[in-house]
Coordinates of C-alpha atoms (C1' of nucleotides) in Angstrom, one line a residue:
Chain B
M1 CA 31.6 16.1 5.0
S2 CA 32.3 19.7 5.4
S3 CA 30.3 20.2 8.5
T4 CA 33.3 20.1 10.8
I5 CA 35.0 22.8 8.8
L6 CA 31.9 24.9 8.7
F7 CA 31.4 24.5 12.4
T8 CA 34.9 25.7 13.3
T9 CA 34.6 28.8 11.1
P10 CA 34.4 31.9 13.3
P11 CA 30.7 32.6 13.9
I12 CA 29.1 35.4 12.0
A13 CA 28.1 38.3 14.3
T14 CA 24.4 38.4 15.1
T15 CA 24.0 42.0 13.8
N16 CA 26.0 41.4 10.6
R17 CA 23.3 42.1 8.1
S18 CA 25.6 41.3 5.2
S19 CA 25.7 37.6 6.2
L20 CA 24.3 35.9 3.2
P21 CA 21.3 33.6 3.5
P22 CA 21.2 30.4 1.6
P23 CA 21.3 31.0 -2.1
S24 CA 17.6 30.8 -3.0
L25 CA 16.7 32.7 0.1
A26 CA 17.6 36.0 -1.5
A27 CA 14.6 35.8 -3.9
A28 CA 12.2 34.9 -1.0
T29 CA 13.4 37.9 1.0
T30 CA 12.2 40.4 -1.6
T31 CA 8.7 39.0 -1.4
T32 CA 8.4 39.3 2.4
K33 CA 5.9 42.0 3.1
R34 CA 6.2 42.2 6.9
H35 CA 8.5 45.0 8.2
H36 CA 7.9 44.7 11.9
P37 CA 9.1 41.7 13.8
L38 CA 6.5 39.3 15.1
P39 CA 6.8 38.1 18.6
P40 CA 8.8 34.8 18.8
D41 CA 6.0 32.6 19.8
T42 CA 3.9 33.7 16.8
L43 CA 6.9 32.9 14.6
T44 CA 7.2 29.6 16.3
L45 CA 3.6 28.8 15.4
L46 CA 4.1 30.1 11.9
I47 CA 7.1 27.8 11.4
D48 CA 5.2 24.8 12.7
K49 CA 2.3 25.5 10.4
S50 CA 4.4 26.0 7.3
K51 CA 3.9 23.2 4.8
S52 CA 6.0 24.4 1.9
V53 CA 9.6 25.2 1.3
S54 CA 8.8 28.7 0.1
Q55 CA 6.9 29.6 3.3
L56 CA 9.9 28.4 5.4
L57 CA 12.3 30.4 3.3
Q58 CA 10.2 33.5 3.7
I59 CA 10.1 33.1 7.5
H60 CA 13.8 32.4 7.5
A61 CA 14.5 35.5 5.5
S62 CA 12.3 37.5 7.9
L63 CA 14.3 36.1 10.8
I64 CA 17.5 37.3 9.3
R65 CA 16.1 40.7 8.4
H66 CA 14.9 41.2 12.0
S67 CA 18.1 39.9 13.5
L68 CA 16.4 37.0 15.0
D69 CA 18.7 34.5 13.3
Q70 CA 20.4 33.5 16.5
H71 CA 17.2 32.8 18.4
P72 CA 17.8 29.3 19.7
I73 CA 14.2 28.0 19.6
L74 CA 13.3 29.6 16.3
N75 CA 16.4 28.2 14.7
F76 CA 15.7 24.8 16.3
K77 CA 12.1 24.9 14.9
L78 CA 13.3 25.9 11.5
Q79 CA 15.9 23.2 11.5
R80 CA 13.2 20.6 12.3
S81 CA 11.0 21.9 9.5
Y82 CA 13.8 21.9 7.0
S83 CA 14.7 18.3 7.9
S84 CA 11.1 17.1 7.7
L85 CA 10.8 18.6 4.3
G86 CA 13.9 16.7 3.2
L87 CA 16.1 19.8 3.1
L88 CA 18.9 18.5 5.3
N89 CA 21.5 20.8 3.7
Y90 CA 19.5 23.9 4.9
S91 CA 19.3 22.3 8.3
V92 CA 23.1 21.9 8.4
L93 CA 23.6 25.5 7.2
L94 CA 21.3 26.8 9.8
F95 CA 23.0 24.7 12.4
N96 CA 26.5 25.9 11.4
R97 CA 25.4 29.5 11.5
T98 CA 24.1 29.1 15.0
H99 CA 26.5 30.2 17.8
N100 CA 27.1 27.7 20.6
P101 CA 24.3 25.3 19.7
S102 CA 22.6 23.9 22.7
V103 CA 22.3 20.2 23.5
Y104 CA 18.8 20.4 22.1
F105 CA 20.0 21.7 18.8
Y106 CA 22.8 19.1 18.7
T107 CA 20.3 16.3 19.4
A108 CA 18.0 17.5 16.7
I109 CA 20.7 17.7 14.0
I110 CA 22.0 14.3 15.0
H111 CA 18.5 12.9 14.9
S112 CA 17.9 14.5 11.5
H113 CA 20.9 12.7 10.1
A114 CA 20.2 9.4 11.8
V115 CA 16.7 9.1 10.4
N116 CA 18.1 9.6 7.0
S117 CA 20.6 6.8 7.6
L118 CA 23.5 9.2 7.6
H119 CA 24.9 7.7 10.7
E120 CA 28.5 8.8 9.9
Q121 CA 27.5 12.4 9.8
A122 CA 25.3 11.9 12.9
L123 CA 28.3 10.5 14.6
E124 CA 30.5 13.4 13.5
F125 CA 28.0 15.9 15.0
Y126 CA 28.1 13.9 18.2
I127 CA 31.9 14.0 18.3
Q128 CA 31.8 17.7 17.6
M129 CA 29.4 18.1 20.5
L130 CA 31.8 16.4 22.8
T131 CA 34.8 18.3 21.6
H132 CA 33.0 21.6 22.1
G133 CA 32.3 20.6 25.7
V134 CA 28.5 20.2 25.3
E135 CA 27.4 17.4 27.5
P136 CA 25.1 14.8 25.9
N137 CA 22.1 13.4 27.7
E138 CA 19.7 10.5 27.3
F139 CA 18.0 12.2 24.3
T140 CA 21.3 12.7 22.5
L141 CA 22.4 9.1 23.0
S142 CA 19.2 7.6 21.7
A143 CA 19.3 9.9 18.7
V144 CA 22.8 9.0 17.8
L145 CA 22.2 5.3 18.3
K146 CA 19.3 5.3 15.8
S147 CA 20.3 3.3 12.8
C148 CA 23.8 3.2 14.0
P149 CA 26.0 0.2 12.9
L150 CA 27.3 -2.3 15.4
T151 CA 30.9 -1.2 15.7
P152 CA 30.4 2.5 16.6
G153 CA 27.2 1.4 18.5
Q154 CA 29.3 -0.6 20.9
A155 CA 31.5 2.4 21.5
L156 CA 28.4 4.5 22.2
H157 CA 27.2 1.7 24.5
S158 CA 30.3 2.4 26.6
Q159 CA 29.6 6.1 26.5
A160 CA 26.0 5.5 27.6
V161 CA 27.3 3.4 30.6
K162 CA 29.9 6.1 31.4
F163 CA 27.3 8.8 31.5
G164 CA 24.9 6.6 33.3
F165 CA 22.2 6.7 30.6
D166 CA 22.1 3.0 29.8
S167 CA 19.2 2.1 32.0
N168 CA 17.0 4.8 30.5
T169 CA 14.3 3.0 28.5
Y170 CA 14.8 4.9 25.3
V171 CA 18.6 4.5 25.4
R172 CA 18.3 0.9 26.3
T173 CA 15.8 0.2 23.5
A174 CA 18.0 2.0 21.0
L175 CA 21.0 -0.1 22.1
L176 CA 19.0 -3.3 21.9
D177 CA 18.1 -2.3 18.4
V178 CA 21.8 -1.7 17.5
Y179 CA 22.7 -5.2 18.6
A180 CA 19.7 -6.7 17.0
R181 CA 20.4 -5.1 13.6
G182 CA 24.1 -6.1 14.0
G183 CA 23.0 -9.7 14.3
D184 CA 24.1 -10.0 18.0
V185 CA 20.9 -11.5 19.2
L186 CA 22.4 -12.7 22.5
S187 CA 23.6 -9.2 23.5
A188 CA 20.2 -7.8 22.5
Q189 CA 18.5 -10.4 24.6
Q190 CA 20.7 -9.6 27.6
L191 CA 20.0 -5.9 27.3
F192 CA 16.3 -6.7 27.1
D193 CA 16.2 -9.2 30.0
T194 CA 18.0 -6.8 32.4
M195 CA 15.9 -3.8 31.4
P196 CA 14.4 -2.0 34.4
E197 CA 11.2 -1.2 32.6
K198 CA 10.0 -2.8 29.4
S199 CA 7.9 -0.5 27.3
L200 CA 5.7 -1.4 24.4
V201 CA 8.5 -0.2 22.1
S202 CA 11.2 -2.2 23.7
L203 CA 9.1 -5.3 23.6
T204 CA 8.5 -4.7 19.9
A205 CA 12.2 -4.1 19.4
M206 CA 12.9 -7.5 20.9
I207 CA 10.2 -9.2 19.0
T208 CA 11.6 -7.7 15.8
C209 CA 15.0 -9.0 16.7
Y210 CA 13.7 -12.6 17.2
A211 CA 11.5 -12.4 14.1
K212 CA 14.2 -11.1 11.9
H213 CA 16.6 -13.8 12.9
G214 CA 14.2 -16.6 12.3
N215 CA 13.2 -17.3 15.9
V216 CA 9.5 -16.6 15.2
D217 CA 8.3 -18.8 18.0
S218 CA 10.2 -16.8 20.7
A219 CA 8.9 -13.7 19.1
R220 CA 5.3 -15.1 19.4
L221 CA 5.9 -16.0 23.0
L222 CA 6.8 -12.4 23.8
F223 CA 4.0 -11.1 21.7
D224 CA 1.4 -13.2 23.5
G225 CA 2.6 -11.9 26.9
M226 CA 2.1 -8.3 26.0
V227 CA -0.5 -6.4 27.9
E228 CA -1.0 -3.8 25.2
R229 CA -0.3 -4.0 21.5
D230 CA -0.2 -1.3 18.9
V231 CA -0.3 -1.7 15.1
V232 CA 3.5 -1.8 14.9
C233 CA 4.0 -4.9 17.0
W234 CA 1.1 -6.7 15.2
N235 CA 2.9 -5.8 12.0
V236 CA 6.2 -7.1 13.2
M237 CA 4.7 -10.4 14.3
I238 CA 2.7 -10.9 11.1
H239 CA 5.7 -9.9 9.0
G240 CA 7.8 -12.4 10.9
Y241 CA 5.5 -15.3 9.9
T242 CA 5.4 -14.0 6.3
Q243 CA 9.1 -13.8 6.0
H244 CA 9.8 -17.2 7.4
G245 CA 7.6 -19.4 5.3
R246 CA 4.6 -19.4 7.7
P247 CA 2.0 -17.5 5.7
N248 CA -0.9 -19.3 7.1
E249 CA 0.0 -18.2 10.7
A250 CA 0.4 -14.7 9.3
L251 CA -3.2 -14.8 8.0
V252 CA -4.5 -16.3 11.2
L253 CA -2.8 -13.5 13.2
F254 CA -4.1 -10.9 10.9
R255 CA -7.7 -12.1 11.4
K256 CA -7.1 -12.0 15.2
M257 CA -5.8 -8.4 14.8
L258 CA -9.1 -7.5 13.0
T259 CA -11.2 -9.1 15.7
V260 CA -9.5 -7.1 18.5
K261 CA -10.1 -4.0 16.4
V262 CA -6.6 -2.9 15.7
K263 CA -6.7 -1.0 12.5
P264 CA -4.3 -2.4 9.9
N265 CA -2.2 0.1 8.0
E266 CA -0.2 -0.1 4.7
V267 CA 2.6 -2.0 6.3
T268 CA 0.2 -4.7 7.6
L269 CA -1.4 -5.1 4.2
L270 CA 1.9 -5.5 2.5
S271 CA 2.8 -8.5 4.7
V272 CA -0.7 -9.9 4.4
L273 CA -0.8 -9.7 0.7
S274 CA 2.6 -11.5 0.6
A275 CA 1.2 -14.2 2.8
C276 CA -1.8 -14.6 0.5
G277 CA 0.5 -14.9 -2.5
Q278 CA 2.6 -17.6 -0.8
L279 CA -0.5 -19.6 0.0
G280 CA -2.2 -19.0 -3.3
A281 CA -5.1 -17.7 -1.2
L282 CA -7.1 -15.8 -3.8
E283 CA -10.2 -15.4 -1.6
S284 CA -8.2 -13.8 1.1
G285 CA -6.2 -11.7 -1.3
K286 CA -9.3 -10.3 -2.9
W287 CA -10.7 -9.6 0.5
V288 CA -7.6 -7.5 1.3
H289 CA -8.0 -5.7 -2.1
S290 CA -11.6 -4.7 -1.3
Y291 CA -10.5 -3.7 2.2
I292 CA -8.1 -1.3 0.6
E293 CA -10.7 0.1 -1.6
N294 CA -13.4 0.3 1.1
N295 CA -11.1 2.1 3.4
R296 CA -10.0 4.5 0.7
I297 CA -6.4 3.5 1.2
Q298 CA -4.5 4.8 -1.8
V299 CA -3.0 2.1 -3.9
N300 CA 0.5 3.5 -4.1
V301 CA 3.3 1.8 -5.9
H302 CA 4.2 -0.4 -2.9
L303 CA 0.7 -1.7 -2.3
G304 CA 0.1 -2.0 -6.1
T305 CA 3.2 -4.1 -6.5
A306 CA 2.1 -6.3 -3.5
L307 CA -1.3 -6.7 -5.2
I308 CA 0.3 -7.7 -8.5
D309 CA 2.5 -10.2 -6.8
M310 CA -0.5 -11.7 -4.9
Y311 CA -2.7 -11.9 -8.0
S312 CA 0.1 -13.4 -10.1
K313 CA 0.9 -16.1 -7.5
C314 CA -2.8 -16.9 -7.2
G315 CA -3.0 -17.3 -11.0
S316 CA -5.2 -14.2 -11.6
L317 CA -3.1 -12.5 -14.3
D318 CA -5.9 -10.3 -15.5
D319 CA -6.4 -8.9 -12.0
A320 CA -2.7 -8.4 -11.7
R321 CA -2.6 -6.5 -15.0
L322 CA -5.6 -4.3 -14.0
V323 CA -3.7 -3.2 -10.9
F324 CA -0.5 -2.7 -12.9
D325 CA -2.2 -0.4 -15.3
Q326 CA -3.7 1.6 -12.5
I327 CA -0.5 2.4 -10.7
K328 CA 0.8 5.9 -11.2
D329 CA 4.6 6.4 -11.1
K330 CA 5.4 2.7 -11.6
D331 CA 8.9 1.9 -10.6
V332 CA 11.1 -0.9 -11.8
V333 CA 9.9 -3.1 -9.0
A334 CA 6.3 -2.9 -10.2
W335 CA 7.4 -3.8 -13.7
N336 CA 9.5 -6.7 -12.4
S337 CA 6.5 -8.1 -10.6
M338 CA 4.3 -8.0 -13.6
I339 CA 6.9 -9.5 -15.8
A340 CA 7.5 -12.2 -13.3
G341 CA 3.8 -12.8 -13.1
Y342 CA 3.5 -13.4 -16.8
A343 CA 6.7 -15.5 -16.9
M344 CA 5.5 -17.8 -14.1
H345 CA 2.3 -18.6 -15.9
G346 CA 3.8 -19.2 -19.3
F347 CA 2.8 -15.9 -20.9
G348 CA 6.2 -15.4 -22.4
Q349 CA 5.2 -13.0 -25.1
D350 CA 3.4 -10.7 -22.7
A351 CA 6.5 -10.7 -20.4
L352 CA 8.8 -9.8 -23.3
Q353 CA 6.4 -7.1 -24.6
L354 CA 6.4 -5.5 -21.1
F355 CA 10.2 -5.6 -21.1
N356 CA 10.3 -3.8 -24.4
N357 CA 8.0 -1.1 -23.0
M358 CA 10.4 -0.4 -20.1
S359 CA 13.1 1.6 -21.8
P360 CA 10.7 4.1 -23.4
M361 CA 9.6 4.8 -19.8
R362 CA 13.2 5.4 -19.0
L363 CA 13.3 2.5 -16.6
H364 CA 16.4 0.4 -16.4
P365 CA 16.0 -3.4 -15.9
T366 CA 17.6 -4.9 -12.8
D367 CA 18.9 -8.4 -12.2
I368 CA 15.4 -9.3 -11.0
T369 CA 14.0 -8.2 -14.4
F370 CA 16.2 -10.7 -16.1
I371 CA 15.1 -13.5 -13.8
G372 CA 11.6 -12.8 -15.1
I373 CA 12.6 -12.5 -18.7
L374 CA 14.8 -15.6 -18.7
S375 CA 12.1 -17.7 -17.1
A376 CA 9.6 -16.3 -19.6
C377 CA 11.9 -17.5 -22.4
A378 CA 12.2 -20.9 -20.7
N379 CA 8.4 -21.3 -20.4
A380 CA 7.9 -20.2 -24.0
G381 CA 10.8 -22.3 -25.4
L382 CA 12.5 -19.2 -26.8
I383 CA 16.1 -20.5 -26.8
S384 CA 17.9 -18.1 -29.0
E385 CA 16.1 -15.1 -27.3
G386 CA 17.1 -16.6 -24.0
W387 CA 20.7 -16.7 -24.9
S388 CA 20.6 -13.2 -26.4
F389 CA 19.0 -11.8 -23.2
F390 CA 21.5 -13.7 -21.1
H391 CA 24.4 -12.1 -23.0
S392 CA 22.9 -8.6 -23.2
M393 CA 22.4 -8.6 -19.4
K394 CA 26.1 -8.2 -19.0
D395 CA 27.2 -6.6 -22.3
E396 CA 24.4 -4.1 -22.6
Y397 CA 23.2 -3.5 -19.1
G398 CA 26.3 -4.2 -17.1
I399 CA 24.5 -6.7 -14.8
E400 CA 26.6 -9.7 -13.8
P401 CA 24.6 -12.9 -14.0
K402 CA 23.9 -14.5 -10.6
I403 CA 23.2 -18.2 -9.7
E404 CA 19.4 -17.6 -10.4
H405 CA 20.2 -16.4 -14.0
Y406 CA 22.3 -19.5 -14.6
G407 CA 19.4 -21.5 -13.2
C408 CA 17.0 -20.0 -15.6
M409 CA 19.3 -20.8 -18.5
V410 CA 19.8 -24.3 -17.4
N411 CA 16.1 -24.7 -17.1
L412 CA 15.6 -23.1 -20.6
L413 CA 18.2 -25.5 -22.2
S414 CA 17.1 -28.6 -20.3
R415 CA 13.5 -28.2 -21.1
A416 CA 14.3 -27.9 -24.7
G417 CA 16.3 -31.1 -24.5
H418 CA 19.7 -29.4 -24.9
L419 CA 21.1 -31.4 -22.0
E420 CA 24.7 -31.4 -22.9
E421 CA 24.7 -27.7 -23.5
A422 CA 23.1 -27.1 -20.1
Y423 CA 25.6 -29.3 -18.4
E424 CA 28.4 -27.5 -20.2
L425 CA 27.1 -24.2 -19.0
V426 CA 26.9 -25.5 -15.4
K427 CA 30.5 -26.7 -15.6
K428 CA 31.7 -23.3 -17.0
M429 CA 29.9 -21.3 -14.3
K430 CA 32.2 -19.2 -12.1
I431 CA 29.7 -19.6 -9.2
D432 CA 29.0 -22.9 -7.4
P433 CA 25.8 -24.5 -8.8
D434 CA 23.0 -24.8 -6.2
P435 CA 20.7 -27.8 -5.6
V436 CA 18.0 -26.2 -7.8
I437 CA 20.3 -26.3 -10.8
W438 CA 21.2 -29.9 -10.2
G439 CA 17.6 -30.8 -9.7
T440 CA 16.7 -29.1 -13.0
L441 CA 19.3 -31.0 -14.9
L442 CA 18.4 -34.3 -13.3
G443 CA 14.7 -33.7 -14.0
A444 CA 15.5 -33.1 -17.6
C445 CA 17.6 -36.3 -17.7
R446 CA 14.5 -38.2 -16.7
L447 CA 12.3 -36.4 -19.1
Y448 CA 14.6 -37.2 -22.0
G449 CA 15.7 -40.6 -20.7
N450 CA 19.4 -39.6 -20.6
I451 CA 20.6 -42.2 -18.0
A452 CA 24.3 -41.7 -18.7
L453 CA 24.3 -38.0 -18.0
G454 CA 22.0 -38.5 -15.0
E455 CA 24.4 -41.1 -13.5
E456 CA 27.4 -38.8 -14.2
I457 CA 25.8 -35.9 -12.4
V458 CA 24.7 -38.0 -9.4
E459 CA 28.1 -39.6 -9.1
F460 CA 29.6 -36.1 -9.1
L461 CA 27.1 -34.9 -6.5
V462 CA 27.6 -37.9 -4.2
S463 CA 31.4 -37.5 -4.4
Q464 CA 31.1 -33.8 -3.5
N465 CA 28.7 -34.6 -0.7
L466 CA 26.1 -32.5 -2.4
A467 CA 23.5 -35.1 -2.8
N468 CA 20.2 -34.7 -0.9
S469 CA 16.9 -36.7 -0.9
G470 CA 15.8 -35.0 -4.1
T471 CA 19.0 -36.1 -5.9
Y472 CA 18.3 -39.8 -5.1
I473 CA 14.6 -39.5 -5.9
L474 CA 15.4 -37.9 -9.2
L475 CA 17.9 -40.6 -10.1
S476 CA 15.5 -43.3 -9.2
N477 CA 12.9 -41.6 -11.3
I478 CA 15.3 -41.6 -14.2
Y479 CA 15.8 -45.3 -13.9
A480 CA 12.2 -46.0 -13.4
A481 CA 11.2 -44.0 -16.5
A482 CA 13.6 -46.2 -18.5
G483 CA 12.4 -49.4 -16.8
N484 CA 15.7 -50.0 -15.2
W485 CA 14.5 -51.7 -12.0
D486 CA 18.0 -52.7 -10.8
G487 CA 18.9 -49.0 -10.8
V488 CA 15.8 -48.2 -8.8
A489 CA 16.7 -50.9 -6.2
R490 CA 20.3 -49.7 -6.1
V491 CA 19.2 -46.1 -5.3
R492 CA 16.8 -47.4 -2.6
S493 CA 19.6 -49.2 -0.8
M494 CA 21.9 -46.1 -1.2
M495 CA 19.2 -44.0 0.4
I496 CA 18.8 -46.5 3.3
D497 CA 22.6 -46.6 3.7
N498 CA 22.9 -42.9 3.8
G499 CA 19.9 -42.4 6.0
V500 CA 18.1 -40.2 3.4
Q501 CA 14.5 -39.2 4.2
K502 CA 12.0 -37.8 1.8
E503 CA 11.0 -34.3 2.5
P504 CA 7.2 -34.2 2.9
G505 CA 5.0 -32.5 0.3
C506 CA 2.7 -29.9 1.6
S507 CA -0.6 -29.0 0.0
S508 CA -3.1 -26.3 1.1
I509 CA -6.6 -25.4 0.2
E510 CA -8.6 -22.3 1.0
V511 CA -12.1 -22.8 2.2
N512 CA -14.3 -19.9 3.4
N513 CA -11.3 -17.6 3.7
K514 CA -9.4 -20.0 5.8
V515 CA -6.3 -21.9 4.6
H516 CA -6.0 -25.6 5.6
E517 CA -2.6 -27.2 5.2
F518 CA -1.9 -30.9 4.8
L519 CA 1.3 -33.0 4.9
A520 CA 1.5 -36.4 3.4
G521 CA -0.4 -38.9 5.6
D522 CA -1.5 -36.1 7.9
L523 CA -3.9 -37.0 10.7
K524 CA -3.9 -33.6 12.4
H525 CA -6.9 -32.0 10.8
P526 CA -10.0 -31.9 13.1
K527 CA -12.0 -33.4 10.3
S528 CA -9.5 -36.1 9.6
N529 CA -12.0 -38.9 9.9
E530 CA -14.3 -37.4 7.3
I531 CA -11.4 -36.6 5.1
Y532 CA -10.2 -40.3 5.1
M533 CA -13.7 -41.5 4.5
M534 CA -13.9 -39.2 1.5
L535 CA -10.6 -40.6 0.3
E536 CA -12.0 -44.1 0.4
E537 CA -14.9 -42.9 -1.7
I538 CA -12.5 -41.2 -4.1
N539 CA -10.5 -44.5 -4.4
G540 CA -13.8 -46.3 -5.2
W541 CA -14.6 -43.8 -8.0
L542 CA -11.1 -44.1 -9.4
K543 CA -11.3 -47.8 -9.6
A544 CA -14.6 -47.4 -11.4
Y545 CA -12.8 -45.2 -13.9
G546 CA -10.2 -47.9 -14.5
Y547 CA -7.5 -46.2 -12.6
T548 CA -4.8 -48.3 -11.0
P549 CA -2.5 -46.5 -8.6
Q550 CA 1.0 -45.8 -9.8
M551 CA 3.5 -47.0 -7.2
D552 CA 6.1 -44.6 -6.1
T553 CA 9.0 -46.9 -6.8
V554 CA 11.7 -45.4 -4.6
L555 CA 9.8 -44.5 -1.6
Q556 CA 7.8 -47.7 -1.1
D557 CA 9.2 -49.3 2.0
I558 CA 8.7 -53.0 1.7
G559 CA 8.7 -53.5 5.4
H560 CA 5.7 -51.3 6.0
S561 CA 2.5 -52.8 7.2
E562 CA -0.6 -52.5 5.0
K563 CA -2.2 -50.2 7.4
Q564 CA 0.7 -47.8 7.5
R565 CA 0.9 -47.8 3.8
S566 CA -2.7 -46.7 3.5
L567 CA -1.8 -43.7 5.6
E568 CA 1.0 -42.6 3.2
V569 CA -1.4 -40.5 1.3
H570 CA -0.2 -37.7 -0.9
S571 CA -0.8 -34.3 0.7
E572 CA -2.8 -33.1 -2.3
K573 CA -5.2 -36.0 -2.0
L574 CA -6.0 -34.9 1.5
A575 CA -6.5 -31.3 0.4
I576 CA -8.8 -32.5 -2.4
A577 CA -10.8 -34.7 -0.1
F578 CA -11.2 -31.9 2.4
G579 CA -12.2 -29.6 -0.5
L580 CA -14.9 -32.0 -1.5
I581 CA -16.4 -32.4 1.9
S582 CA -16.4 -28.7 2.6
T583 CA -17.7 -27.1 -0.6
Q584 CA -20.9 -27.3 -2.7
P585 CA -20.8 -29.7 -5.6
E586 CA -19.5 -28.2 -8.8
T587 CA -17.3 -25.8 -7.0
T588 CA -13.9 -25.2 -8.5
I589 CA -11.3 -26.5 -6.1
K590 CA -7.9 -24.9 -6.1
I591 CA -5.0 -26.7 -4.4
V592 CA -1.6 -25.3 -3.8
K593 CA 1.1 -27.8 -3.6
N594 CA 4.6 -26.8 -2.7
L595 CA 3.8 -23.3 -3.9
R596 CA 2.4 -24.4 -7.3
V597 CA -1.3 -23.5 -7.9
L598 CA -3.4 -26.3 -9.3
Q599 CA -7.0 -25.8 -10.1
F600 CA -9.8 -28.4 -10.8
A601 CA -13.3 -28.2 -11.7
F602 CA -15.2 -31.2 -10.5
T603 CA -18.2 -32.0 -12.5
S604 CA -18.9 -35.7 -12.0
P605 CA -18.2 -37.6 -8.7
I606 CA -14.6 -37.5 -9.6
H607 CA -13.1 -35.8 -12.5
P608 CA -10.8 -37.7 -14.8
M609 CA -8.3 -34.8 -14.5
Y610 CA -7.2 -36.5 -11.3
M611 CA -4.6 -39.1 -12.3
G612 CA -3.2 -40.6 -9.2
G613 CA -1.0 -38.2 -7.3
E614 CA -0.4 -36.0 -10.3
F615 CA -2.9 -33.4 -11.3
Q616 CA -3.3 -31.7 -14.6
E617 CA -3.9 -28.1 -14.4
I618 CA -6.8 -26.6 -16.2
Chain D
dA1 C1' 8.9 33.1 33.6
dT2 C1' 8.9 29.9 29.5
dA3 C1' 9.7 27.7 25.0
dG4 C1' 12.8 23.0 22.0
dG5 C1' 15.2 17.0 21.8
dG6 C1' 14.7 10.4 22.0
dT7 C1' 13.4 4.2 21.2
dT8 C1' 9.9 -0.3 17.6
dA9 C1' 7.5 -2.0 11.3
dG10 C1' 8.3 -0.9 5.9

DNA sequence: ATAGGGTTAG
């Protein structure tokens, strides 16, 4: 940065009319009609009211013409306006032409850089200030701490203590934020706990810190103890739930926010839409969409992308496309969401067509684009296209494939039965394969009855200590599919020996805008009794339809009592039963299981689509 | 005479 050099250049004399204004200012000067200086407070007002660059330039020119270009407040105001219009370089120029800038001006220029994440320059101005003997104050410290990284932040912390500003609420909050963003939760917490006065903002900063680092419950505890809450802290709390796989709690909190009449803004809606998508909660998602329309909130590219994502995850591709077509100035993120939406529901051709329309729009695909494209190829069984995209990623677009891209390719090859080729690719990878990749391969081994490869992979995983419950279950399923009951028994004893537990499945259903979640064998729902009565009824219907339950071979614990076994009910059965007792007959019931959307239309007492623990999608 | 500066979400 040249600011240091500029600053130490001998100041230009106030009366020196030949001092050149910034380049494009010369033109503006000629259009200035006023020849008599306005009083400073009128000019102050004029600057504040200026909304365009040209207006500002005219005023600036006028200041120079009337030798007011060293006026501290006018320059300060001008600087603010330049910065807020994004003309940071004009701000710096103005600053550098101002003799002996005051602590106010320093603070403002530091702040202007800090809000634009130019913390290095902000820090440079701060150091300049110290070397020029201008004393910082609380305002300066909080400005320079904004978006400051941990290492310089710690040094500034010492400065704050030295100057005695560290107990000031603003400085303390900014410091807390520095440690929070740097991942030092304990220091942040200590600063918070010893804070003389906890403001709404400092509480929000601490909640943000907890939420960001996964401690959502601590965040909630603080949140619940607040005496006043603004939209920001509601947003932080809702977003915390959304980001940490607790979308239902996000929606519950959102409804609470509405009942206490805090007006949601765009940030709120982005989190809420994400939660709806995670839950497959189409009713709620549509409600949010109409809320946006009813409140005349502009569907900008961010909201639009969130809507596309929500509709795609809820299975409403047509609605997603409608939103997509309506977004002006679509960025690559919006395109990526739409491509991923098509890919996730098997509309491979639509995804590829969208991809082909990107370059005419001068948009460059990103690594995320290729995740969409490769999974689209996988879903559509386009093997050679998949390979060609995989190669062009690096060769044509310079994007290095990540683990997810390998995962897509393994999925693509495995599904098509090219198991050896998939395994070769995994062995050739420069990155360590993740559990998803192994799961894909093992799943394909079951599907194609390739016991030998399945065993080889599991042996490898066990030897590398990479096996988890899913690994064993998949291997057992491979044996079971081939009728190899010895194998099944062997896996079961391996699981018992290694203390492996099955991870519970989780299903959810949305009824009257509320999402109800169920784990396998769940008894926690308030309507549990009715649900289990309904289940009994369903079992009766199933028997009448000639259905015999398929025993889950691995997970059946022989020692279990009959009563307990009856409680081991698949989570989706519970969600279905609840759906049946809470909706009108003939209603389409949509269940989301482990993030997959399943939809059923029940016509007769029980629809034959339901086939014991496995549902077929309509 | 007085005027002007700061912290939390995305």
